[in-house]
Amino acid sequence: MLKSVHVNPLQCVSAAEAAAWHQVVAASTAHDLPGTPPPDAGRIHAQLTQPALGSRRLAWLAVGADGVPVGVAGLRMFTSPGQEHLAELELHVDPAHRRRGAGSLLLSAVVTACRAENRRSLIAAAAADSPGEAFSERRGFRRALTLHHLILRLAEPAEADLLRIADAEHPGYRLTGWTGTVPDDLADAFAAAKNAMNDMPVGDLDYGSVAWDADRVRAMAQVIADRGDTLLTIAAVHEDGTVAGYTETLLPRGSGTRAQQYDTAVVPAHRGHRLGLWVKTAMVCRLRAEHPGVVEIETDNAEDNAHMLAVNRELGFRSYRRAHELQLDVPTA
């Protein structure tokens, strides 16, 4: 069966190759995650062709003997100091073409690339009890972190409840917000706050750490803009000018109705003041006012991140599925 599948590395991804990639991912997502919004073709093209932040991307396309695309693998090679040991895998096989060797061939190419790049850790995400999880565990991946995916229907929180939280007094703090790149006068303070994400629960993942500065913050916003997405941020600023906490929400390109939660963090010195709930509530109010076409937000939290799970559930988020971060300790040559 393996002879009927060929794996081709992609160099400069063409429009036809991006379309083939989208075809496979759309079929895989519809089968394994029913109810999840379908991937946007333009967004996938941008992800495959636009530079990434702190990483570079390798990609492979598996085709059958008739030239039909049957599987894809994308490998994100992290390049930032503190993460040079790490690679992240995205692998999809069209359900109509599974159990014919495409996934195994793609993973073999990925592992070979990791070894050539001296990557000791390969991580991947898979829905709990899904075909992707079973495939990964049969090939040596182990569960390193359990995630709860949650959805908030924006119409559900009562206006009075949102206003009660949003208008609560937080002496010494004020809220501010922006779209896209952080304003220059907050860039350094915001970058310092981003470093609070380095103490987020990561289970047994060999994830490393990321050092944020103003240039990296601006570069992240540019990467998101270049692929056609919109980044919204709400921040709590202390009277001394410190960004004490923030939340980020991504609006995917196209006409999607589901927003994606990005980071939410509170700087350790400012915890205990319910700033996380404050900024997230302000974001819900902003989405309702400025983006009425968005009807829900998806987020995920590590199972052992009890505090953020409690914040999200107080706001009205409800669990709808679990996922696992899986890790393969890459064998040395």
C-alpha atoms as a printed R data frame, in Angstrom:
    type eleno elety resid chain resno       x      y      z
1   ATOM     1    CA   MET     A     1   0.000  0.000  0.000
2   ATOM     2    CA   LEU     A     2   2.892  2.361  0.739
3   ATOM     3    CA   LYS     A     3   3.990  2.325 -2.908
4   ATOM     4    CA   SER     A     4   0.755  4.033 -3.914
5   ATOM     5    CA   VAL     A     5   1.545  7.145 -1.843
6   ATOM     6    CA   HIS     A     6   4.298  9.646 -2.594
7   ATOM     7    CA   VAL     A     7   5.470 12.374 -0.188
8   ATOM     8    CA   ASN     A     8   6.745 15.561 -1.786
9   ATOM     9    CA   PRO     A     9   8.502 18.324  0.144
10  ATOM    10    CA   LEU     A    10   7.124 21.752 -0.692
11  ATOM    11    CA   GLN     A    11   9.554 24.578 -1.325
12  ATOM    12    CA   CYS     A    12   7.892 27.783 -2.517
13  ATOM    13    CA   VAL     A    13   4.255 26.792 -2.051
14  ATOM    14    CA   SER     A    14   2.199 27.412 -5.179
15  ATOM    15    CA   ALA     A    15  -1.464 28.361 -5.291
16  ATOM    16    CA   ALA     A    16  -2.306 24.834 -6.480
17  ATOM    17    CA   GLU     A    17  -0.351 23.253 -3.615
18  ATOM    18    CA   ALA     A    18  -2.049 25.537 -1.090
19  ATOM    19    CA   ALA     A    19  -5.431 24.567 -2.541
20  ATOM    20    CA   ALA     A    20  -4.538 20.884 -2.216
21  ATOM    21    CA   TRP     A    21  -3.468 21.482  1.386
22  ATOM    22    CA   HIS     A    22  -6.771 23.201  2.131
23  ATOM    23    CA   GLN     A    23  -8.709 20.318  0.563
24  ATOM    24    CA   VAL     A    24  -7.046 17.794  2.877
25  ATOM    25    CA   VAL     A    25  -7.347 19.902  6.040
26  ATOM    26    CA   ALA     A    26 -11.005 20.699  5.354
27  ATOM    27    CA   ALA     A    27 -11.863 17.016  4.924
28  ATOM    28    CA   SER     A    28  -9.883 15.997  8.008
29  ATOM    29    CA   THR     A    29 -11.405 18.721 10.184
30  ATOM    30    CA   ALA     A    30 -14.968 17.982  9.086
31  ATOM    31    CA   HIS     A    31 -14.525 14.300  9.933
32  ATOM    32    CA   ASP     A    32 -12.611 14.574 13.219
33  ATOM    33    CA   LEU     A    33 -14.049 17.813 14.630
34  ATOM    34    CA   PRO     A    34 -17.650 18.080 13.468
35  ATOM    35    CA   GLY     A    35 -19.119 21.473 14.206
36  ATOM    36    CA   THR     A    36 -15.759 23.233 13.978
37  ATOM    37    CA   PRO     A    37 -15.797 26.088 11.439
38  ATOM    38    CA   PRO     A    38 -14.138 24.985  8.180
39  ATOM    39    CA   PRO     A    39 -10.651 26.349  7.490
40  ATOM    40    CA   ASP     A    40 -10.425 29.416  5.278
41  ATOM    41    CA   ALA     A    41  -8.554 28.743  2.039
42  ATOM    42    CA   GLY     A    42  -6.961 32.178  1.939
43  ATOM    43    CA   ARG     A    43  -5.788 31.884  5.516
44  ATOM    44    CA   ILE     A    44  -4.146 28.532  4.830
45  ATOM    45    CA   HIS     A    45  -2.426 29.992  1.764
46  ATOM    46    CA   ALA     A    46  -1.097 32.855  3.892
47  ATOM    47    CA   GLN     A    47   0.129 30.521  6.629
48  ATOM    48    CA   LEU     A    48   2.012 28.442  4.076
49  ATOM    49    CA   THR     A    49   3.578 31.384  2.264
50  ATOM    50    CA   GLN     A    50   4.024 34.190  4.804
51  ATOM    51    CA   PRO     A    51   6.937 34.367  7.289
52  ATOM    52    CA   ALA     A    52   6.180 33.167 10.821
53  ATOM    53    CA   LEU     A    53   7.294 34.679 14.121
54  ATOM    54    CA   GLY     A    54  10.320 33.094 15.766
55  ATOM    55    CA   SER     A    55  10.217 30.072 13.501
56  ATOM    56    CA   ARG     A    56  10.398 28.786  9.980
57  ATOM    57    CA   ARG     A    57   8.132 26.275  8.314
58  ATOM    58    CA   LEU     A    58   8.715 23.038  6.420
59  ATOM    59    CA   ALA     A    59   5.866 21.356  4.560
60  ATOM    60    CA   TRP     A    60   5.127 18.089  2.772
61  ATOM    61    CA   LEU     A    61   2.249 16.983  0.539
62  ATOM    62    CA   ALA     A    62   1.327 13.319  0.140
63  ATOM    63    CA   VAL     A    63  -0.364 12.324 -3.113
64  ATOM    64    CA   GLY     A    64  -1.834  9.073 -4.352
65  ATOM    65    CA   ALA     A    65  -0.798  7.281 -7.535
66  ATOM    66    CA   ASP     A    66  -3.449  9.256 -9.396
67  ATOM    67    CA   GLY     A    67  -2.009 12.551 -8.145
68  ATOM    68    CA   VAL     A    68  -4.884 13.206 -5.729
69  ATOM    69    CA   PRO     A    69  -3.744 14.938 -2.498
70  ATOM    70    CA   VAL     A    70  -4.237 12.575  0.452
71  ATOM    71    CA   GLY     A    71  -2.226 14.067  3.321
72  ATOM    72    CA   VAL     A    72  -0.194 17.026  4.506
73  ATOM    73    CA   ALA     A    73   2.381 17.723  7.191
74  ATOM    74    CA   GLY     A    74   3.603 21.086  8.384
75  ATOM    75    CA   LEU     A    75   6.572 21.422 10.703
76  ATOM    76    CA   ARG     A    76   7.248 24.619 12.612
77  ATOM    77    CA   MET     A    77  10.935 24.869 13.508
78  ATOM    78    CA   PHE     A    78  11.292 27.308 16.405
79  ATOM    79    CA   THR     A    79  14.257 29.645 16.089
80  ATOM    80    CA   SER     A    80  13.969 31.929 19.132
81  ATOM    81    CA   PRO     A    81  16.536 31.554 21.940
82  ATOM    82    CA   GLY     A    82  15.120 29.173 24.509
83  ATOM    83    CA   GLN     A    83  13.212 27.113 21.928
84  ATOM    84    CA   GLU     A    84  15.819 25.958 19.419
85  ATOM    85    CA   HIS     A    85  15.305 22.379 20.632
86  ATOM    86    CA   LEU     A    86  11.631 22.361 19.659
87  ATOM    87    CA   ALA     A    87   9.495 21.619 16.608
88  ATOM    88    CA   GLU     A    88   5.707 21.568 16.264
89  ATOM    89    CA   LEU     A    89   3.795 19.245 13.943
90  ATOM    90    CA   GLU     A    90   0.506 19.618 12.102
91  ATOM    91    CA   LEU     A    91  -0.464 16.447 10.208
92  ATOM    92    CA   HIS     A    92  -3.709 15.659  8.379
93  ATOM    93    CA   VAL     A    93  -4.778 12.735  6.217
94  ATOM    94    CA   ASP     A    94  -7.999 12.840  4.215
95  ATOM    95    CA   PRO     A    95 -10.380 10.339  5.907
96  ATOM    96    CA   ALA     A    96 -11.123  8.723  2.540
97  ATOM    97    CA   HIS     A    97  -7.439  7.825  2.168
98  ATOM    98    CA   ARG     A    98  -6.467  6.743  5.676
99  ATOM    99    CA   ARG     A    99  -4.786  3.442  6.552
100 ATOM   100    CA   ARG     A   100  -2.825  3.445  3.314
101 ATOM   101    CA   GLY     A   101   0.498  4.629  4.697
102 ATOM   102    CA   ALA     A   102   0.278  8.376  4.034
103 ATOM   103    CA   GLY     A   103   0.424  9.385  7.692
104 ATOM   104    CA   SER     A   104   3.369  7.091  8.414
105 ATOM   105    CA   LEU     A   105   5.327  8.371  5.423
106 ATOM   106    CA   LEU     A   106   4.657 11.977  6.349
107 ATOM   107    CA   LEU     A   107   5.705 11.427  9.967
108 ATOM   108    CA   SER     A   108   8.881  9.669  8.824
109 ATOM   109    CA   ALA     A   109   9.816 12.707  6.731
110 ATOM   110    CA   VAL     A   110   9.092 14.998  9.685
111 ATOM   111    CA   VAL     A   111  11.210 12.984 12.139
112 ATOM   112    CA   THR     A   112  14.079 12.878  9.647
113 ATOM   113    CA   ALA     A   113  13.937 16.671  9.372
114 ATOM   114    CA   CYS     A   114  13.879 17.051 13.164
115 ATOM   115    CA   ARG     A   115  16.963 14.871 13.528
116 ATOM   116    CA   ALA     A   116  18.781 16.827 10.822
117 ATOM   117    CA   GLU     A   117  17.966 20.057 12.694
118 ATOM   118    CA   ASN     A   118  18.965 18.664 16.124
119 ATOM   119    CA   ARG     A   119  15.431 18.982 17.514
120 ATOM   120    CA   ARG     A   120  14.986 16.822 20.601
121 ATOM   121    CA   SER     A   121  11.264 17.498 21.097
122 ATOM   122    CA   LEU     A   122   8.424 17.241 18.601
123 ATOM   123    CA   ILE     A   123   5.004 18.353 19.834
124 ATOM   124    CA   ALA     A   124   1.564 17.988 18.287
125 ATOM   125    CA   ALA     A   125  -2.042 18.563 19.332
126 ATOM   126    CA   ALA     A   126  -4.877 16.098 18.875
127 ATOM   127    CA   ALA     A   127  -8.468 15.932 20.024
128 ATOM   128    CA   ALA     A   128  -8.960 13.471 22.870
129 ATOM   129    CA   ASP     A   129  -9.914  9.979 21.690
130 ATOM   130    CA   SER     A   130  -9.507 11.024 18.050
131 ATOM   131    CA   PRO     A   131  -7.871  9.092 15.198
132 ATOM   132    CA   GLY     A   132  -4.984 11.580 15.339
133 ATOM   133    CA   GLU     A   133  -4.323 10.832 18.992
134 ATOM   134    CA   ALA     A   134  -4.399  7.068 18.421
135 ATOM   135    CA   PHE     A   135  -2.070  7.412 15.410
136 ATOM   136    CA   SER     A   136   0.402  9.509 17.403
137 ATOM   137    CA   GLU     A   137   0.480  7.271 20.452
138 ATOM   138    CA   ARG     A   138   1.100  4.181 18.311
139 ATOM   139    CA   ARG     A   139   4.179  5.935 16.986
140 ATOM   140    CA   GLY     A   140   5.757  6.876 20.286
141 ATOM   141    CA   PHE     A   141   4.159 10.190 21.212
142 ATOM   142    CA   ARG     A   142   3.127 10.528 24.848
143 ATOM   143    CA   ARG     A   143   0.499 12.725 26.439
144 ATOM   144    CA   ALA     A   144   2.188 15.748 28.002
145 ATOM   145    CA   LEU     A   145  -0.685 18.165 28.626
146 ATOM   146    CA   THR     A   146  -4.485 17.991 28.697
147 ATOM   147    CA   LEU     A   147  -6.417 20.979 27.368
148 ATOM   148    CA   HIS     A   148 -10.057 21.912 27.813
149 ATOM   149    CA   HIS     A   149 -11.536 23.739 24.824
150 ATOM   150    CA   LEU     A   150 -14.305 26.115 25.823
151 ATOM   151    CA   ILE     A   151 -16.849 28.192 23.932
152 ATOM   152    CA   LEU     A   152 -18.547 31.411 24.967
153 ATOM   153    CA   ARG     A   153 -21.709 32.350 23.079
154 ATOM   154    CA   LEU     A   154 -21.499 36.122 23.067
155 ATOM   155    CA   ALA     A   155 -25.262 36.559 23.299
156 ATOM   156    CA   GLU     A   156 -25.546 34.531 26.498
157 ATOM   157    CA   PRO     A   157 -23.946 36.651 29.264
158 ATOM   158    CA   ALA     A   158 -26.550 39.063 30.618
159 ATOM   159    CA   GLU     A   159 -25.746 42.694 29.876
160 ATOM   160    CA   ALA     A   160 -26.183 43.559 33.558
161 ATOM   161    CA   ASP     A   161 -23.642 40.920 34.589
162 ATOM   162    CA   LEU     A   162 -21.093 42.128 32.049
163 ATOM   163    CA   LEU     A   163 -21.492 45.737 33.101
164 ATOM   164    CA   ARG     A   164 -21.204 44.803 36.769
165 ATOM   165    CA   ILE     A   165 -17.823 43.207 36.139
166 ATOM   166    CA   ALA     A   166 -16.618 45.711 33.555
167 ATOM   167    CA   ASP     A   167 -17.549 48.726 35.693
168 ATOM   168    CA   ALA     A   168 -16.161 47.365 38.959
169 ATOM   169    CA   GLU     A   169 -13.581 49.669 40.529
170 ATOM   170    CA   HIS     A   170  -9.945 48.655 40.339
171 ATOM   171    CA   PRO     A   171  -8.118 51.477 42.142
172 ATOM   172    CA   GLY     A   172  -4.832 52.354 40.472
173 ATOM   173    CA   TYR     A   173  -5.706 50.635 37.191
174 ATOM   174    CA   ARG     A   174  -7.313 51.682 33.926
175 ATOM   175    CA   LEU     A   175  -8.348 49.801 30.810
176 ATOM   176    CA   THR     A   176  -7.114 50.528 27.319
177 ATOM   177    CA   GLY     A   177  -7.393 48.711 24.027
178 ATOM   178    CA   TRP     A   178  -6.093 48.655 20.472
179 ATOM   179    CA   THR     A   179  -6.327 46.824 17.162
180 ATOM   180    CA   GLY     A   180  -3.229 45.348 15.569
181 ATOM   181    CA   THR     A   181   0.118 46.745 16.718
182 ATOM   182    CA   VAL     A   182   0.512 48.038 20.261
183 ATOM   183    CA   PRO     A   183   0.796 51.851 20.525
184 ATOM   184    CA   ASP     A   184   4.390 53.019 20.784
185 ATOM   185    CA   ASP     A   185   3.944 54.486 24.245
186 ATOM   186    CA   LEU     A   186   2.909 51.070 25.611
187 ATOM   187    CA   ALA     A   187   5.191 48.822 23.557
188 ATOM   188    CA   ASP     A   188   7.895 48.231 26.175
189 ATOM   189    CA   ALA     A   189   5.423 47.815 29.029
190 ATOM   190    CA   PHE     A   190   3.283 45.441 26.996
191 ATOM   191    CA   ALA     A   191   6.294 43.347 26.007
192 ATOM   192    CA   ALA     A   192   7.237 43.037 29.682
193 ATOM   193    CA   ALA     A   193   3.724 41.811 30.446
194 ATOM   194    CA   LYS     A   194   3.899 39.240 27.644
195 ATOM   195    CA   ASN     A   195   6.706 37.533 29.535
196 ATOM   196    CA   ALA     A   196   4.140 36.543 32.177
197 ATOM   197    CA   MET     A   197   3.077 33.785 29.758
198 ATOM   198    CA   ASN     A   198   6.303 31.949 30.544
199 ATOM   199    CA   ASP     A   199   4.841 30.663 33.807
200 ATOM   200    CA   MET     A   200   1.667 29.269 32.243
201 ATOM   201    CA   PRO     A   201   1.066 25.567 32.968
202 ATOM   202    CA   VAL     A   202   2.605 23.378 30.259
203 ATOM   203    CA   GLY     A   203   2.394 19.983 31.940
204 ATOM   204    CA   ASP     A   204   5.284 17.762 30.864
205 ATOM   205    CA   LEU     A   205   5.907 19.584 27.582
206 ATOM   206    CA   ASP     A   206   9.525 20.439 26.859
207 ATOM   207    CA   TYR     A   207   8.319 23.827 25.654
208 ATOM   208    CA   GLY     A   208  11.152 26.126 26.689
209 ATOM   209    CA   SER     A   209  10.584 29.856 27.122
210 ATOM   210    CA   VAL     A   210  10.230 32.981 24.993
211 ATOM   211    CA   ALA     A   211  11.740 36.387 25.741
212 ATOM   212    CA   TRP     A   212   9.484 39.235 24.606
213 ATOM   213    CA   ASP     A   213  10.601 42.758 23.740
214 ATOM   214    CA   ALA     A   214   8.908 45.587 21.846
215 ATOM   215    CA   ASP     A   215  10.313 44.469 18.490
216 ATOM   216    CA   ARG     A   216   8.960 40.945 18.933
217 ATOM   217    CA   VAL     A   217   5.527 42.280 19.923
218 ATOM   218    CA   ARG     A   218   5.403 44.428 16.786
219 ATOM   219    CA   ALA     A   219   6.625 41.547 14.634
220 ATOM   220    CA   MET     A   220   3.879 39.267 15.982
221 ATOM   221    CA   ALA     A   221   1.201 41.812 15.102
222 ATOM   222    CA   GLN     A   222   2.653 42.198 11.603
223 ATOM   223    CA   VAL     A   223   2.654 38.439 10.992
224 ATOM   224    CA   ILE     A   224  -1.023 38.282 11.976
225 ATOM   225    CA   ALA     A   225  -1.914 41.251  9.766
226 ATOM   226    CA   ASP     A   226   0.005 39.817  6.800
227 ATOM   227    CA   ARG     A   227  -2.073 36.648  6.823
228 ATOM   228    CA   GLY     A   228  -5.283 38.680  6.890
229 ATOM   229    CA   ASP     A   229  -6.345 38.183 10.514
230 ATOM   230    CA   THR     A   230  -7.252 40.917 13.004
231 ATOM   231    CA   LEU     A   231  -5.781 41.063 16.505
232 ATOM   232    CA   LEU     A   232  -7.682 42.847 19.280
233 ATOM   233    CA   THR     A   233  -6.101 43.615 22.662
234 ATOM   234    CA   ILE     A   234  -7.450 44.908 25.959
235 ATOM   235    CA   ALA     A   235  -4.942 45.770 28.695
236 ATOM   236    CA   ALA     A   236  -5.095 46.852 32.318
237 ATOM   237    CA   VAL     A   237  -2.504 49.574 32.921
238 ATOM   238    CA   HIS     A   238  -1.302 50.448 36.413
239 ATOM   239    CA   GLU     A   239  -0.889 54.064 37.423
240 ATOM   240    CA   ASP     A   240   2.891 53.600 37.342
241 ATOM   241    CA   GLY     A   241   2.692 52.788 33.614
242 ATOM   242    CA   THR     A   242   3.053 49.018 33.989
243 ATOM   243    CA   VAL     A   243   0.839 46.819 31.856
244 ATOM   244    CA   ALA     A   244  -0.498 44.642 34.648
245 ATOM   245    CA   GLY     A   245  -2.601 42.275 32.561
246 ATOM   246    CA   TYR     A   246  -4.052 41.847 29.097
247 ATOM   247    CA   THR     A   247  -6.129 39.651 26.842
248 ATOM   248    CA   GLU     A   248  -5.848 39.133 23.082
249 ATOM   249    CA   THR     A   249  -8.524 37.913 20.682
250 ATOM   250    CA   LEU     A   250  -8.003 36.934 17.055
251 ATOM   251    CA   LEU     A   251 -10.615 37.506 14.367
252 ATOM   252    CA   PRO     A   252  -9.758 35.107 11.511
253 ATOM   253    CA   ARG     A   253  -9.847 36.419  7.974
254 ATOM   254    CA   GLY     A   254 -13.012 35.847  6.015
255 ATOM   255    CA   SER     A   255 -16.535 35.941  7.359
256 ATOM   256    CA   GLY     A   256 -16.041 33.545 10.258
257 ATOM   257    CA   THR     A   257 -18.309 33.947 13.268
258 ATOM   258    CA   ARG     A   258 -15.951 32.347 15.784
259 ATOM   259    CA   ALA     A   259 -13.158 34.393 17.344
260 ATOM   260    CA   GLN     A   260 -10.086 32.728 18.809
261 ATOM   261    CA   GLN     A   261  -8.727 33.599 22.225
262 ATOM   262    CA   TYR     A   262  -4.999 34.265 22.153
263 ATOM   263    CA   ASP     A   263  -3.034 35.073 25.311
264 ATOM   264    CA   THR     A   264  -4.533 36.203 28.576
265 ATOM   265    CA   ALA     A   265  -2.058 36.940 31.344
266 ATOM   266    CA   VAL     A   266  -1.680 38.918 34.545
267 ATOM   267    CA   VAL     A   267   1.777 39.941 35.712
268 ATOM   268    CA   PRO     A   268   2.614 38.122 38.980
269 ATOM   269    CA   ALA     A   269   2.991 41.325 41.007
270 ATOM   270    CA   HIS     A   270  -0.562 42.350 40.057
271 ATOM   271    CA   ARG     A   271  -2.391 39.089 40.630
272 ATOM   272    CA   GLY     A   272  -5.223 38.834 43.126
273 ATOM   273    CA   HIS     A   273  -7.121 41.900 41.855
274 ATOM   274    CA   ARG     A   274  -9.390 40.036 39.387
275 ATOM   275    CA   LEU     A   275  -7.709 41.773 36.474
276 ATOM   276    CA   GLY     A   276  -7.972 38.694 34.277
277 ATOM   277    CA   LEU     A   277 -11.759 38.635 34.570
278 ATOM   278    CA   TRP     A   278 -11.862 42.416 34.091
279 ATOM   279    CA   VAL     A   279  -9.953 42.476 30.798
280 ATOM   280    CA   LYS     A   280 -11.760 39.434 29.399
281 ATOM   281    CA   THR     A   281 -15.150 40.947 30.221
282 ATOM   282    CA   ALA     A   282 -14.129 44.198 28.547
283 ATOM   283    CA   MET     A   283 -13.191 42.180 25.458
284 ATOM   284    CA   VAL     A   284 -16.635 40.571 25.348
285 ATOM   285    CA   CYS     A   285 -18.232 44.014 25.552
286 ATOM   286    CA   ARG     A   286 -15.955 45.248 22.766
287 ATOM   287    CA   LEU     A   287 -16.805 42.342 20.487
288 ATOM   288    CA   ARG     A   288 -20.514 42.885 21.034
289 ATOM   289    CA   ALA     A   289 -20.217 46.578 20.225
290 ATOM   290    CA   GLU     A   290 -17.688 46.554 17.375
291 ATOM   291    CA   HIS     A   291 -18.007 43.109 15.754
292 ATOM   292    CA   PRO     A   292 -21.646 41.992 15.800
293 ATOM   293    CA   GLY     A   293 -20.938 39.308 13.203
294 ATOM   294    CA   VAL     A   294 -18.837 37.410 15.754
295 ATOM   295    CA   VAL     A   295 -21.132 35.157 17.767
296 ATOM   296    CA   GLU     A   296 -18.722 33.074 19.852
297 ATOM   297    CA   ILE     A   297 -15.191 32.859 21.221
298 ATOM   298    CA   GLU     A   298 -13.155 29.676 21.528
299 ATOM   299    CA   THR     A   299 -10.390 29.303 24.074
300 ATOM   300    CA   ASP     A   300  -8.403 26.490 25.627
301 ATOM   301    CA   ASN     A   301  -6.959 26.068 29.086
302 ATOM   302    CA   ALA     A   302  -4.593 23.528 30.560
303 ATOM   303    CA   GLU     A   303  -6.453 21.157 32.843
304 ATOM   304    CA   ASP     A   304  -4.291 22.196 35.794
305 ATOM   305    CA   ASN     A   305  -4.767 25.935 35.169
306 ATOM   306    CA   ALA     A   306  -7.531 26.083 37.762
307 ATOM   307    CA   HIS     A   307  -7.483 29.872 38.072
308 ATOM   308    CA   MET     A   308  -8.034 30.669 34.379
309 ATOM   309    CA   LEU     A   309 -10.604 27.894 34.050
310 ATOM   310    CA   ALA     A   310 -12.519 29.491 36.923
311 ATOM   311    CA   VAL     A   311 -12.293 32.934 35.313
312 ATOM   312    CA   ASN     A   312 -13.595 31.621 31.997
313 ATOM   313    CA   ARG     A   313 -16.438 29.697 33.574
314 ATOM   314    CA   GLU     A   314 -17.493 32.711 35.632
315 ATOM   315    CA   LEU     A   315 -17.694 34.672 32.397
316 ATOM   316    CA   GLY     A   316 -19.865 31.971 30.799
317 ATOM   317    CA   PHE     A   317 -17.478 29.763 28.840
318 ATOM   318    CA   ARG     A   318 -18.537 26.120 28.644
319 ATOM   319    CA   SER     A   319 -16.352 23.093 27.899
320 ATOM   320    CA   TYR     A   320 -17.145 21.360 24.626
321 ATOM   321    CA   ARG     A   321 -14.163 19.078 23.978
322 ATOM   322    CA   ARG     A   322 -10.797 17.996 25.332
323 ATOM   323    CA   ALA     A   323  -7.490 17.778 23.530
324 ATOM   324    CA   HIS     A   324  -4.007 16.577 24.336
325 ATOM   325    CA   GLU     A   325  -0.631 18.051 23.606
326 ATOM   326    CA   LEU     A   326   1.542 15.118 22.640
327 ATOM   327    CA   GLN     A   327   5.318 14.967 22.628
328 ATOM   328    CA   LEU     A   328   7.769 12.722 20.827
329 ATOM   329    CA   ASP     A   329  11.306 12.590 22.163
330 ATOM   330    CA   VAL     A   330  13.121 12.563 18.847
331 ATOM   331    CA   PRO     A   331  15.643  9.716 18.631
332 ATOM   332    CA   THR     A   332  19.183 10.820 17.977
333 ATOM   333    CA   ALA     A   333  20.998  9.680 14.879
